[in-house]
Amino acid sequence: LMNEGLEEPFIEYLKEVLGRPTKFADYVQVYYSVAALLLAQLEWLNPGTDGSDIDLEGLFNLSTHSTSEQAAQTFLTLSLLILSRRRELQDERTSQVINKLHQHICHHLDGDLSLTKLAEIVYLNPTYLSVLYKQSTGNNLSEYIARIRLEKAKELLETTPLKIHEIAEKVGFETAGYFTRFFKKRLNLTPQEFRAKT
C-alpha cells in the first residue's frame, strides 16, 4: 500500500495491525516489524542519510512510548512523512520524464515520434507512458506533438523562404498534402494562405 502511495488504506491497515496483538510479546514483534518496514522505506527514499531529521530513538526503542497509542502516533506521523516524500519524489521523476520527452520532441520533429519510440527514450512501457502523460498534463501526448508541429510550421512559414514540402518534412510529415490538411484543420487556413497573411 505504501509503495503504491495509497495513503488512506495504508494508514487504516497500519492502525489495524497495531491494534491486533493482545499479548505483549506479540505487540513487540509487530512493533519492531513495522519499525523495520518504515526504516527500509526511509532508506529507499534517502539512501545513505543518517536519519537525523527522523526520531529514530522513538522508532526503535519501544520503551520511549508510555502507551501503545503514543507508539502508534509515532508510526502514523512517520508514515505520513514517508508518503509525502514518496509523492514528491514521484512528482519530480514524472516532471523529469515529461521534460525529457518535450525536449526530444522539439529537437526531433522530423523523426520517429511514435508512442513506442518515445517510451523507449524514457524507459517506460508505452501504455504506462500514455496514461502518465495524460494524468500529469491533462493532454494526450499526440496532442502535444501536433501543437509543437503546428507552432514550428508557423514559425518556418513566417521566417523562411522554404517551400511547403520542405516545411512539411521538417515538422514530420511525409507529404505536403497531409501537412496541408493537418494545417488547415487546425487554423482554417492552408500553409500558403497563412504565409500570404504574414
Backbone as a printed PyTorch tensor [residue, N CA C, xyz], in Angstrom:
tensor([[[  0.8300,  -1.2040,   0.0000],
         [  0.0000,   0.0000,   0.0000],
         [  0.8700,   1.2620,   0.0000]],

        [[  1.9550,   1.2110,   0.7610],
         [  2.8410,   2.3770,   0.8030],
         [  3.5520,   2.5500,  -0.5320]],

        [[  4.0000,   1.4420,  -1.1180],
         [  4.6870,   1.5220,  -2.4140],
         [  3.7770,   2.0940,  -3.4920]],

        [[  2.4920,   1.8200,  -3.3910],
         [  1.5250,   2.3360,  -4.3600],
         [  1.0840,   3.7580,  -4.0280]],

        [[  1.5050,   4.2690,  -2.8640],
         [  1.1260,   5.6180,  -2.4690],
         [ -0.3230,   5.7320,  -2.0270]],

        [[ -0.8890,   4.6030,  -1.5990],
         [ -2.2960,   4.5950,  -1.1760],
         [ -2.3680,   4.9690,   0.3010]],

        [[ -2.3990,   6.2550,   0.5510],
         [ -2.2600,   6.7950,   1.9020],
         [ -3.3500,   6.3170,   2.8540]],

        [[ -4.6020,   6.5470,   2.5200],
         [ -5.6830,   6.1930,   3.4390],
         [ -5.7390,   4.6980,   3.7390]],

        [[ -5.6980,   3.8170,   2.7010],
         [ -5.7010,   2.3850,   3.0110],
         [ -4.4970,   1.9640,   3.8520]],

        [[ -3.3320,   2.5750,   3.5790],
         [ -2.1450,   2.2180,   4.3620],
         [ -2.3360,   2.5900,   5.8330]],

        [[ -2.7950,   3.8100,   6.0800],
         [ -2.9790,   4.2770,   7.4640],
         [ -4.0120,   3.4020,   8.1820]],

        [[ -5.1060,   3.0760,   7.5000],
         [ -6.1330,   2.2130,   8.1140],
         [ -5.5550,   0.8410,   8.4430]],

        [[ -4.7880,   0.2930,   7.5180],
         [ -4.2020,  -1.0350,   7.7420],
         [ -3.1680,  -0.9840,   8.8660]],

        [[ -2.3880,   0.0800,   8.9040],
         [ -1.3990,   0.2320,   9.9690],
         [ -2.0850,   0.2650,  11.3350]],

        [[ -3.1690,   1.0260,  11.4400],
         [ -3.9100,   1.0810,  12.7050],
         [ -4.4460,  -0.2950,  13.0870]],

        [[ -4.9530,  -0.9880,  12.0820],
         [ -5.4940,  -2.3320,  12.3380],
         [ -4.4060,  -3.2770,  12.8340]],

        [[ -3.2510,  -3.2670,  12.1710],
         [ -2.1370,  -4.1530,  12.5490],
         [ -1.6580,  -3.8410,  13.9560]],

        [[ -1.5080,  -2.5610,  14.2790],
         [ -1.0220,  -2.1800,  15.6080],
         [ -2.0450,  -2.5020,  16.6960]],

        [[ -3.3080,  -2.5890,  16.3380],
         [ -4.3450,  -2.8800,  17.3250],
         [ -4.6240,  -4.3620,  17.5200]],

        [[ -4.0210,  -5.2230,  16.6950],
         [ -4.3000,  -6.6680,  16.7520],
         [ -3.7470,  -7.3840,  17.9820]],

        [[ -2.4710,  -7.2060,  18.2960],
         [ -1.8820,  -8.0440,  19.3530],
         [ -2.5570,  -7.8450,  20.7120]],

        [[ -2.8030,  -8.9610,  21.3920],
         [ -3.3590,  -8.9010,  22.7430],
         [ -2.2870,  -9.2340,  23.7770]],

        [[ -1.2570,  -9.9630,  23.3750],
         [ -0.1430, -10.2930,  24.2730],
         [  1.0040,  -9.3260,  24.0140]],

        [[  1.7340,  -8.9890,  25.0810],
         [  2.8320,  -8.0410,  24.9610],
         [  3.9050,  -8.5610,  24.0020]],

        [[  4.2190,  -9.8320,  24.0380],
         [  5.2510, -10.4060,  23.1570],
         [  4.8470, -10.2400,  21.6900]],

        [[  3.5650, -10.4550,  21.4110],
         [  3.0900, -10.2740,  20.0320],
         [  3.1720,  -8.8020,  19.6300]],

        [[  2.8340,  -7.9220,  20.5640],
         [  2.8850,  -6.4890,  20.2780],
         [  4.3150,  -6.0540,  19.9590]],

        [[  5.2870,  -6.5570,  20.7270],
         [  6.6980,  -6.2170,  20.4960],
         [  7.1120,  -6.6530,  19.0860]],

        [[  6.6940,  -7.8430,  18.7010],
         [  7.0400,  -8.3510,  17.3720],
         [  6.4260,  -7.4650,  16.2710]],

        [[  5.1630,  -7.1110,  16.4410],
         [  4.5040,  -6.2380,  15.4620],
         [  5.1810,  -4.8720,  15.4360]],

        [[  5.4540,  -4.3370,  16.6110],
         [  6.0580,  -3.0090,  16.7180],
         [  7.3630,  -2.9420,  15.9200]],

        [[  8.2660,  -3.8860,  16.1890],
         [  9.5760,  -3.8300,  15.5270],
         [  9.4970,  -4.2160,  14.0560]],

        [[  8.5230,  -5.0090,  13.6720],
         [  8.3180,  -5.3080,  12.2490],
         [  7.9060,  -4.0450,  11.4940]],

        [[  6.9700,  -3.2950,  12.0840],
         [  6.5280,  -2.0420,  11.4580],
         [  7.6820,  -1.0410,  11.4430]],

        [[  8.4370,  -0.9650,  12.5290],
         [  9.5750,  -0.0460,  12.5890],
         [ 10.5920,  -0.3780,  11.4980]],

        [[ 10.8560,  -1.6590,  11.2810],
         [ 11.8110,  -2.0780,  10.2420],
         [ 11.2910,  -1.7120,   8.8480]],

        [[ 10.0000,  -1.8980,   8.6360],
         [  9.3910,  -1.5330,   7.3580],
         [  9.5630,  -0.0390,   7.0890]],

        [[  9.2700,   0.7720,   8.0880],
         [  9.3680,   2.2160,   7.9090],
         [ 10.8160,   2.6540,   7.7000]],

        [[ 11.7340,   2.0270,   8.4250],
         [ 13.1460,   2.3580,   8.2420],
         [ 13.6110,   1.9980,   6.8290]],

        [[ 13.1640,   0.8530,   6.3190],
         [ 13.5110,   0.4560,   4.9470],
         [ 12.9720,   1.4690,   3.9390]],

        [[ 11.7750,   1.9710,   4.1810],
         [ 11.2000,   2.9830,   3.2910],
         [ 12.0120,   4.2770,   3.3400]],

        [[ 12.4420,   4.6630,   4.5370],
         [ 13.2690,   5.8670,   4.6770],
         [ 14.5890,   5.7060,   3.9350]],

        [[ 15.1840,   4.5410,   4.0480],
         [ 16.4560,   4.2810,   3.3700],
         [ 16.2640,   4.3050,   1.8540]],

        [[ 15.1300,   3.7880,   1.3860],
         [ 14.8510,   3.8100,  -0.0610],
         [ 14.7000,   5.2440,  -0.5540]],

        [[ 14.0540,   6.0740,   0.2570],
         [ 13.8350,   7.4650,  -0.1340],
         [ 15.1030,   8.2990,  -0.0440]],

        [[ 15.9030,   8.0400,   0.9850],
         [ 17.1090,   8.8360,   1.2370],
         [ 18.2950,   7.9180,   1.4900]],

        [[ 18.7700,   7.2090,   0.4690],
         [ 19.8680,   6.2710,   0.7050],
         [ 21.1060,   6.9660,   1.2580]],

        [[ 21.6890,   6.3690,   2.2780],
         [ 22.9270,   6.8780,   2.8370],
         [ 22.7910,   8.0250,   3.8160]],

        [[ 21.5780,   8.4910,   4.0920],
         [ 21.4420,   9.5820,   5.0510],
         [ 21.4820,   9.0250,   6.4640]],

        [[ 21.7940,   9.8910,   7.4150],
         [ 21.9000,   9.4380,   8.7970],
         [ 20.5680,   9.4690,   9.5400]],

        [[ 19.5250,   9.9430,   8.8850],
         [ 18.2010,   9.9630,   9.5220],
         [ 18.0920,  10.9890,  10.6280]],

        [[ 18.9420,  12.0180,  10.6020],
         [ 18.9520,  12.9990,  11.6870],
         [ 17.6500,  13.7890,  11.7810]],

        [[ 16.8870,  13.8300,  10.6580],
         [ 15.6190,  14.5620,  10.7060],
         [ 14.4680,  13.6670,  11.1750]],

        [[ 14.7730,  12.4340,  11.5440],
         [ 13.7640,  11.4620,  11.9760],
         [ 14.0710,  11.0440,  13.4070]],

        [[ 13.0380,  10.8440,  14.1980],
         [ 13.1960,  10.3910,  15.5800],
         [ 13.4020,   8.8760,  15.5860]],

        [[ 14.6570,   8.4590,  15.3090],
         [ 14.9490,   7.0200,  15.2750],
         [ 14.8920,   6.4070,  16.6760]],

        [[ 15.1810,   7.1930,  17.6950],
         [ 15.0620,   6.6970,  19.0690],
         [ 13.6140,   6.2840,  19.3490]],

        [[ 12.6890,   7.1540,  18.9370],
         [ 11.2790,   6.8450,  19.1310],
         [ 10.8110,   5.6870,  18.2670]],

        [[ 11.5200,   5.4610,  17.1760],
         [ 11.1410,   4.3830,  16.2700],
         [ 11.6520,   3.0340,  16.7580]],

        [[ 12.8720,   3.0010,  17.2670],
         [ 13.4720,   1.7060,  17.6220],
         [ 13.6340,   1.4550,  19.1090]],

        [[ 12.9900,   2.2630,  19.9210],
         [ 13.0240,   2.0000,  21.3530],
         [ 11.5920,   2.0430,  21.8700]],

        [[ 11.0200,   0.8830,  21.9940],
         [  9.6280,   0.7640,  22.4110],
         [  9.3810,   1.4450,  23.7550]],

        [[ 10.3950,   1.4330,  24.6210],
         [ 10.1980,   1.9780,  25.9600],
         [ 10.0770,   3.5040,  25.9830]],

        [[ 10.3740,   4.1710,  24.8660],
         [ 10.2000,   5.6380,  24.8380],
         [  8.7240,   6.0200,  24.7760]],

        [[  7.8650,   5.0660,  24.5160],
         [  6.4290,   5.3190,  24.4280],
         [  5.7450,   4.8130,  25.6920]],

        [[  5.0100,   5.6890,  26.3300],
         [  4.3330,   5.2800,  27.5660],
         [  3.0850,   4.4460,  27.2910]],

        [[  2.5090,   4.5950,  26.0810],
         [  1.3190,   3.8180,  25.7380],
         [  1.4330,   3.3130,  24.2950]],

        [[  0.6430,   2.3080,  23.9780],
         [  0.6290,   1.7970,  22.6010],
         [  0.0600,   2.8560,  21.6570]],

        [[ -0.8220,   3.7160,  22.1790],
         [ -1.3860,   4.7840,  21.3570],
         [ -0.3070,   5.7930,  20.9590]],

        [[  0.5920,   6.0780,  21.9150],
         [  1.6890,   7.0100,  21.6240],
         [  2.6290,   6.3980,  20.5710]],

        [[  2.8860,   5.1040,  20.6860],
         [  3.7250,   4.4150,  19.7010],
         [  3.0550,   4.4520,  18.3290]],

        [[  1.7590,   4.2010,  18.3170],
         [  1.0240,   4.2290,  17.0520],
         [  1.0880,   5.6150,  16.4230]],

        [[  1.0020,   6.6480,  17.2570],
         [  1.0670,   8.0130,  16.7330],
         [  2.4290,   8.3000,  16.1040]],

        [[  3.4940,   7.7800,  16.7180],
         [  4.8340,   7.9380,  16.1450],
         [  4.8930,   7.2930,  14.7650]],

        [[  4.3440,   6.0830,  14.6610],
         [  4.3240,   5.3890,  13.3660],
         [  3.4860,   6.1420,  12.3400]],

        [[  2.3450,   6.6410,  12.7710],
         [  1.4670,   7.3640,  11.8490],
         [  2.1460,   8.6360,  11.3320]],

        [[  2.7690,   9.3730,  12.2330],
         [  3.4600,  10.6060,  11.8390],
         [  4.5700,  10.3090,  10.8340]],

        [[  5.3610,   9.2770,  11.1470],
         [  6.4500,   8.9060,  10.2530],
         [  5.9170,   8.3880,   8.9170]],

        [[  4.8470,   7.6260,   8.9590],
         [  4.2530,   7.0960,   7.7270],
         [  3.7820,   8.2220,   6.8210]],

        [[  3.1500,   9.2320,   7.3970],
         [  2.6840,  10.3630,   6.6070],
         [  3.8540,  11.1290,   5.9880]],

        [[  4.9470,  11.2420,   6.7400],
         [  6.1440,  11.8890,   6.2120],
         [  6.7050,  11.0940,   5.0310]],

        [[  6.7840,   9.7740,   5.1790],
         [  7.3000,   8.9170,   4.1110],
         [  6.4110,   9.0110,   2.8720]],

        [[  5.1060,   8.9270,   3.0780],
         [  4.1760,   9.0050,   1.9500],
         [  4.2910,  10.3480,   1.2290]],

        [[  4.4670,  11.4100,   1.9900],
         [  4.6260,  12.7400,   1.3960],
         [  5.9140,  12.8080,   0.5730]],

        [[  6.9910,  12.2670,   1.1150],
         [  8.2650,  12.2680,   0.3840],
         [  8.1790,  11.4120,  -0.8690]],

        [[  7.4760,  10.2860,  -0.7800],
         [  7.2990,   9.4240,  -1.9580],
         [  6.5450,  10.1770,  -3.0560]],

        [[  5.5070,  10.9230,  -2.6740],
         [  4.7480,  11.7100,  -3.6570],
         [  5.6410,  12.7640,  -4.3120]],

        [[  6.4280,  13.4590,  -3.4920],
         [  7.3320,  14.4880,  -4.0210],
         [  8.3260,  13.8740,  -5.0060]],

        [[  8.8810,  12.7270,  -4.6240],
         [  9.8540,  12.0460,  -5.4800],
         [  9.2020,  11.5980,  -6.7850]],

        [[  7.9970,  11.0500,  -6.6910],
         [  7.2740,  10.6130,  -7.8890],
         [  6.9600,  11.8050,  -8.7900]],

        [[  6.5220,  12.9040,  -8.1890],
         [  6.2220,  14.1040,  -8.9720],
         [  7.4710,  14.6340,  -9.6760]],

        [[  8.5910,  14.5910,  -8.9600],
         [  9.8540,  15.0610,  -9.5310],
         [ 10.2730,  14.1680, -10.6990]],

        [[ 10.1470,  12.8560, -10.5190],
         [ 10.5210,  11.9270, -11.5960],
         [  9.5990,  12.0900, -12.7960]],

        [[  8.3120,  12.2470, -12.5340],
         [  7.3610,  12.4550, -13.6280],
         [  7.7030,  13.7280, -14.3880]],

        [[  8.0200,  14.7810, -13.6660],
         [  8.3900,  16.0500, -14.2880],
         [  9.6350,  15.8780, -15.1580]],

        [[ 10.6070,  15.1160, -14.6750],
         [ 11.8240,  14.8750, -15.4500],
         [ 11.5260,  14.0970, -16.7260]],

        [[ 10.6450,  13.0930, -16.6240],
         [ 10.2600,  12.3070, -17.7980],
         [  9.5850,  13.2020, -18.8320]],

        [[  8.6570,  14.0240, -18.3810],
         [  7.9180,  14.8870, -19.3040],
         [  8.8390,  15.9260, -19.9390]],

        [[  9.7370,  16.5000, -19.1490],
         [ 10.6980,  17.4630, -19.7090],
         [ 11.5960,  16.8110, -20.7510]],

        [[ 12.0400,  15.5910, -20.4650],
         [ 12.8910,  14.8690, -21.4210],
         [ 12.1240,  14.5910, -22.7130]],

        [[ 10.8700,  14.1860, -22.5810],
         [ 10.0350,  13.9420, -23.7580],
         [  9.8610,  15.2170, -24.5730]],

        [[  9.5190,  16.3030, -23.8960],
         [  9.3020,  17.5680, -24.5900],
         [ 10.5580,  18.0180, -25.3430]],

        [[ 11.7060,  17.8840, -24.7090],
         [ 12.9600,  18.2780, -25.3640],
         [ 13.2130,  17.4090, -26.5910]],

        [[ 13.0000,  16.0950, -26.4300],
         [ 13.2310,  15.1870, -27.5530],
         [ 12.2910,  15.5210, -28.7110]],

        [[ 11.0360,  15.7370, -28.4130],
         [ 10.0430,  16.0460, -29.4480],
         [ 10.4340,  17.3310, -30.1870]],

        [[ 10.7720,  18.3670, -29.4440],
         [ 11.1260,  19.6470, -30.0610],
         [ 12.3530,  19.5450, -30.9690]],

        [[ 13.2970,  18.6750, -30.6090],
         [ 14.5290,  18.5470, -31.3840],
         [ 14.4540,  17.4770, -32.4720]],

        [[ 13.3800,  16.7040, -32.4920],
         [ 13.2780,  15.6080, -33.4650],
         [ 11.9060,  15.5740, -34.1350]],

        [[ 11.3860,  16.7480, -34.4760],
         [ 10.0670,  16.8010, -35.1090],
         [ 10.0110,  16.0100, -36.4090]],

        [[ 11.1500,  15.9100, -37.0850],
         [ 11.1700,  15.1910, -38.3600],
         [ 11.5030,  13.7050, -38.1830]],

        [[ 11.5940,  13.2550, -36.9220],
         [ 11.9400,  11.8590, -36.6570],
         [ 10.7510,  11.0210, -36.2280]],

        [[ 11.0590,   9.8570, -35.7080],
         [ 10.0310,   8.9170, -35.2450],
         [  9.5220,   9.3820, -33.8780]],

        [[  8.2970,   9.8450, -33.8450],
         [  7.6890,  10.2950, -32.5900],
         [  6.5210,   9.3930, -32.1970]],

        [[  6.6390,   8.1310, -32.5720],
         [  5.5980,   7.1720, -32.1810],
         [  5.6570,   6.9610, -30.6700]],

        [[  4.5540,   6.5370, -30.1140],
         [  4.4910,   6.2860, -28.6730],
         [  5.5320,   5.2480, -28.2660]],

        [[  5.7040,   4.2290, -29.0990],
         [  6.6810,   3.1700, -28.8040],
         [  8.0910,   3.7450, -28.7180]],

        [[  8.4570,   4.5910, -29.6870],
         [  9.7960,   5.1880, -29.7070],
         [  9.9940,   6.1260, -28.5160]],

        [[  8.9830,   6.9490, -28.2140],
         [  9.0920,   7.8710, -27.0870],
         [  9.1970,   7.1090, -25.7680]],

        [[  8.4680,   6.0100, -25.6470],
         [  8.5330,   5.1970, -24.4300],
         [  9.9310,   4.6040, -24.2460]],

        [[ 10.5690,   4.2120, -25.3440],
         [ 11.9450,   3.6840, -25.2730],
         [ 12.8960,   4.7470, -24.7350]],

        [[ 12.6970,   5.9780, -25.1500],
         [ 13.5930,   7.0710, -24.7490],
         [ 13.5550,   7.3120, -23.2450]],

        [[ 12.3810,   7.1370, -22.6380],
         [ 12.2600,   7.3830, -21.1900],
         [ 12.1450,   6.0770, -20.3930]],

        [[ 12.3910,   4.9420, -21.0560],
         [ 12.4360,   3.6250, -20.4030],
         [ 11.1320,   3.2700, -19.6840]],

        [[ 10.0230,   3.5380, -20.3600],
         [  8.7240,   3.1970, -19.7930],
         [  7.9260,   2.3690, -20.7900]],

        [[  6.9440,   1.6540, -20.2790],
         [  6.0010,   0.9380, -21.1190],
         [  5.1530,   1.9690, -21.8730]],

        [[  4.8820,   1.7690, -23.1680],
         [  4.1140,   2.7640, -23.9310],
         [  2.7420,   3.0880, -23.3200]],

        [[  2.0230,   2.0620, -22.8820],
         [  0.7050,   2.3000, -22.2890],
         [  0.8320,   3.1140, -21.0070]],

        [[  1.8040,   2.7490, -20.1670],
         [  2.0160,   3.4860, -18.9190],
         [  2.4000,   4.9320, -19.2080]],

        [[  3.2730,   5.1320, -20.1940],
         [  3.6860,   6.4890, -20.5510],
         [  2.4850,   7.3210, -20.9860]],

        [[  1.6290,   6.7390, -21.7950],
         [  0.4520,   7.4550, -22.2780],
         [ -0.4370,   7.8980, -21.1150]],

        [[ -0.6730,   6.9920, -20.1780],
         [ -1.5110,   7.2960, -19.0130],
         [ -0.8320,   8.3320, -18.1230]],

        [[  0.4480,   8.1420, -17.8700],
         [  1.2080,   9.0660, -17.0160],
         [  1.1920,  10.4800, -17.6020]],

        [[  1.3970,  10.5820, -18.9090],
         [  1.4220,  11.8950, -19.5510],
         [  0.0650,  12.5790, -19.4350]],

        [[ -0.9870,  11.8310, -19.6950],
         [ -2.3440,  12.3820, -19.6340],
         [ -2.6820,  12.8400, -18.2130]],

        [[ -2.3280,  12.0090, -17.2170],
         [ -2.6060,  12.3700, -15.8220],
         [ -1.8200,  13.6050, -15.4030]],

        [[ -0.6020,  13.7300, -15.8760],
         [  0.2740,  14.8160, -15.4370],
         [ -0.0060,  16.1350, -16.1350]],

        [[ -0.3910,  16.0740, -17.4120],
         [ -0.5360,  17.3080, -18.1870],
         [ -1.9810,  17.6320, -18.5480]],

        [[ -2.8470,  16.6310, -18.4890],
         [ -4.2330,  16.8290, -18.8900],
         [ -4.4410,  16.7110, -20.3890]],

        [[ -3.3600,  16.4390, -21.1190],
         [ -3.4320,  16.2970, -22.5820],
         [ -2.8680,  14.9600, -23.0170]],

        [[ -3.2280,  14.5520, -24.2240],
         [ -2.6080,  13.3720, -24.8200],
         [ -1.2630,  13.7720, -25.3980]],

        [[ -0.3470,  12.8300, -25.4250],
         [  0.9730,  13.0730, -25.9960],
         [  0.8560,  13.4540, -27.4720]],

        [[ -0.0590,  12.8300, -28.1760],
         [ -0.2450,  13.1420, -29.6010],
         [ -0.7150,  14.5890, -29.7970]],

        [[ -1.5050,  15.1040, -28.8540],
         [ -1.9520,  16.4940, -28.9320],
         [ -0.7670,  17.4460, -28.7810]],

        [[  0.1310,  17.1000, -27.8490],
         [  1.3200,  17.9340, -27.6530],
         [  2.1750,  17.9460, -28.9170]],

        [[  2.3850,  16.7740, -29.4980],
         [  3.2080,  16.6820, -30.7170],
         [  2.5780,  17.5110, -31.8330]],

        [[  1.2720,  17.3920, -32.0060],
         [  0.5790,  18.1520, -33.0510],
         [  0.7330,  19.6570, -32.8220]],

        [[  0.6200,  20.0830, -31.5700],
         [  0.7420,  21.5130, -31.2570],
         [  2.1470,  22.0330, -31.5640]],

        [[  3.1560,  21.2610, -31.1960],
         [  4.5400,  21.6730, -31.4470],
         [  4.8260,  21.6900, -32.9410]],

        [[  4.3040,  20.6910, -33.6610],
         [  4.4880,  20.6710, -35.1220],
         [  3.8420,  21.9090, -35.7610]],

        [[  2.6600,  22.2550, -35.3040],
         [  1.9600,  23.4180, -35.8450],
         [  2.7320,  24.7020, -35.5530]],

        [[  3.2110,  24.8510, -34.3090],
         [  3.9630,  26.0650, -33.9450],
         [  5.2390,  26.1870, -34.7670]],

        [[  5.9420,  25.0660, -34.9390],
         [  7.1800,  25.0990, -35.7310],
         [  6.8730,  25.4060, -37.1960]],

        [[  5.7980,  24.8240, -37.7220],
         [  5.4090,  25.0830, -39.1200],
         [  5.0830,  26.5600, -39.3070]],

        [[  4.3340,  27.1430, -38.3770],
         [  4.0040,  28.5660, -38.4620],
         [  5.2860,  29.4150, -38.4470]],

        [[  6.1940,  29.0620, -37.5670],
         [  7.4620,  29.8050, -37.4780],
         [  8.2310,  29.7270, -38.7950]],

        [[  8.3130,  28.5320, -39.3790],
         [  9.0400,  28.3650, -40.6380],
         [  8.3470,  29.0920, -41.7900]],

        [[  7.0250,  29.0840, -41.7870],
         [  6.2800,  29.8000, -42.8310],
         [  6.5030,  31.3090, -42.7310]],

        [[  6.6160,  31.8070, -41.5080],
         [  6.7750,  33.2510, -41.2890],
         [  8.2060,  33.7380, -41.5010]],

        [[  9.1730,  32.8820, -41.2240],
         [ 10.5610,  33.3740, -41.1580],
         [ 11.5070,  32.7920, -42.2000]],

        [[ 11.0460,  31.8490, -43.0120],
         [ 11.9450,  31.2530, -44.0090],
         [ 11.2740,  31.2370, -45.3810]],

        [[ 12.1020,  31.1310, -46.4210],
         [ 11.5470,  31.0080, -47.7700],
         [ 11.3430,  29.5410, -48.1860]],

        [[ 11.4380,  28.6250, -47.2300],
         [ 11.3170,  27.2020, -47.5590],
         [  9.9920,  26.9040, -48.2540]],

        [[ 10.0520,  25.9510, -49.1750],
         [  8.8400,  25.5190, -49.8640],
         [  7.9670,  24.7100, -48.8950]],

        [[  6.6850,  24.5970, -49.2300],
         [  5.7320,  23.9050, -48.3470],
         [  6.1590,  22.4640, -48.0950]],

        [[  6.6070,  21.7730, -49.1320],
         [  7.0020,  20.3630, -48.9370],
         [  8.2520,  20.2620, -48.0530]],

        [[  9.1170,  21.2710, -48.0970],
         [ 10.3100,  21.2590, -47.2340],
         [  9.9080,  21.4810, -45.7750]],

        [[  8.9950,  22.3860, -45.5660],
         [  8.4980,  22.6240, -44.2050],
         [  7.7870,  21.3770, -43.6870]],

        [[  6.9960,  20.7600, -44.5560],
         [  6.2920,  19.5320, -44.1770],
         [  7.2800,  18.4930, -43.6610]],

        [[  8.3770,  18.3000, -44.3650],
         [  9.4040,  17.3260, -43.9550],
         [ 10.0220,  17.7160, -42.6160]],

        [[ 10.3260,  18.9990, -42.4570],
         [ 10.9900,  19.4620, -41.2280],
         [ 10.1260,  19.2820, -39.9820]],

        [[  8.8170,  19.3010, -40.1610],
         [  7.9460,  19.1400, -38.9930],
         [  7.3220,  17.7470, -38.9180]],

        [[  7.8420,  16.8140, -39.7240],
         [  7.4780,  15.4130, -39.5440],
         [  6.3540,  14.8660, -40.3900]],

        [[  6.0590,  15.5070, -41.5300],
         [  5.0150,  14.9900, -42.4180],
         [  5.6520,  14.4030, -43.6700]],

        [[  5.1650,  13.2560, -44.0630],
         [  5.7440,  12.5840, -45.2220],
         [  5.3640,  13.2610, -46.5290]],

        [[  4.1770,  13.8610, -46.5700],
         [  3.7450,  14.5140, -47.8110],
         [  3.2400,  15.9230, -47.5190]],

        [[  3.3750,  16.7780, -48.5370],
         [  2.8790,  18.1520, -48.4030],
         [  1.3630,  18.1620, -48.2920]],

        [[  0.7150,  17.2010, -48.9600],
         [ -0.7510,  17.1330, -48.9080],
         [ -1.2600,  16.8520, -47.5070]],

        [[ -0.6320,  15.8940, -46.8360],
         [ -1.0370,  15.5630, -45.4720],
         [ -0.7770,  16.7520, -44.5380]],

        [[  0.3690,  17.3980, -44.7330],
         [  0.7070,  18.5780, -43.9340],
         [ -0.3280,  19.6840, -44.1380]],

        [[ -0.7130,  19.9160, -45.3910],
         [ -1.6850,  20.9700, -45.6950],
         [ -3.0330,  20.6840, -45.0330]],

        [[ -3.4770,  19.4270, -45.0980],
         [ -4.7520,  19.0600, -44.4480],
         [ -4.6710,  19.2580, -42.9350]],

        [[ -3.5590,  18.8330, -42.3420],
         [ -3.3250,  19.0000, -40.9000],
         [ -3.3830,  20.4920, -40.5330]],

        [[ -2.6740,  21.2970, -41.2920],
         [ -2.5680,  22.7290, -41.0160],
         [ -3.9300,  23.4040, -41.1390]],

        [[ -4.6490,  23.1020, -42.2220],
         [ -5.9380,  23.7510, -42.4680],
         [ -6.9660,  23.3440, -41.4130]],

        [[ -6.9100,  22.0980, -40.9910],
         [ -7.8570,  21.6190, -39.9710],
         [ -7.7050,  22.4160, -38.6780]],

        [[ -6.4760,  22.7980, -38.3510],
         [ -6.2370,  23.4960, -37.0890],
         [ -6.3730,  25.0140, -37.1780]],

        [[ -6.0380,  25.5880, -38.3090],
         [ -6.0600,  27.0570, -38.4170],
         [ -7.1000,  27.5870, -39.4000]],

        [[ -7.7490,  26.6710, -40.0850],
         [ -8.7390,  27.0710, -41.0870],
         [ -8.0980,  27.8860, -42.2090]],

        [[ -6.8160,  27.6750, -42.4020],
         [ -6.0570,  28.2980, -43.4920],
         [ -5.0890,  27.2560, -44.0320]],

        [[ -4.8000,  27.3080, -45.3100],
         [ -3.7320,  26.4560, -45.8390],
         [ -2.3980,  27.0970, -45.4600]],

        [[ -1.3050,  26.3530, -45.5190],
         [  0.0040,  26.9690, -45.2530],
         [  0.2900,  28.1630, -46.1710]],

        [[ -0.0930,  28.0390, -47.4550],
         [  0.1230,  29.1390, -48.3790],
         [ -0.6690,  30.3890, -47.9520]],

        [[ -1.9210,  30.1850, -47.5560],
         [ -2.7540,  31.3190, -47.1080],
         [ -2.1810,  31.9420, -45.8440]],

        [[ -1.6990,  31.1010, -44.9410],
         [ -1.0990,  31.6150, -43.7020],
         [  0.1300,  32.4610, -44.0230]],

        [[  0.9720,  31.9520, -44.9270],
         [  2.1920,  32.6820, -45.2790],
         [  1.8420,  34.0050, -45.9720]],

        [[  0.8320,  34.0120, -46.7900],
         [  0.4440,  35.2350, -47.5100],
         [ -0.0610,  36.3060, -46.5420]],

        [[ -0.6370,  35.8780, -45.4260],
         [ -1.1630,  36.8480, -44.4580],
         [ -0.0610,  37.4630, -43.5950]],

        [[  1.0950,  36.8300, -43.5380],
         [  2.1440,  37.3250, -42.6340],
         [  3.0980,  38.2570, -43.3460]]])
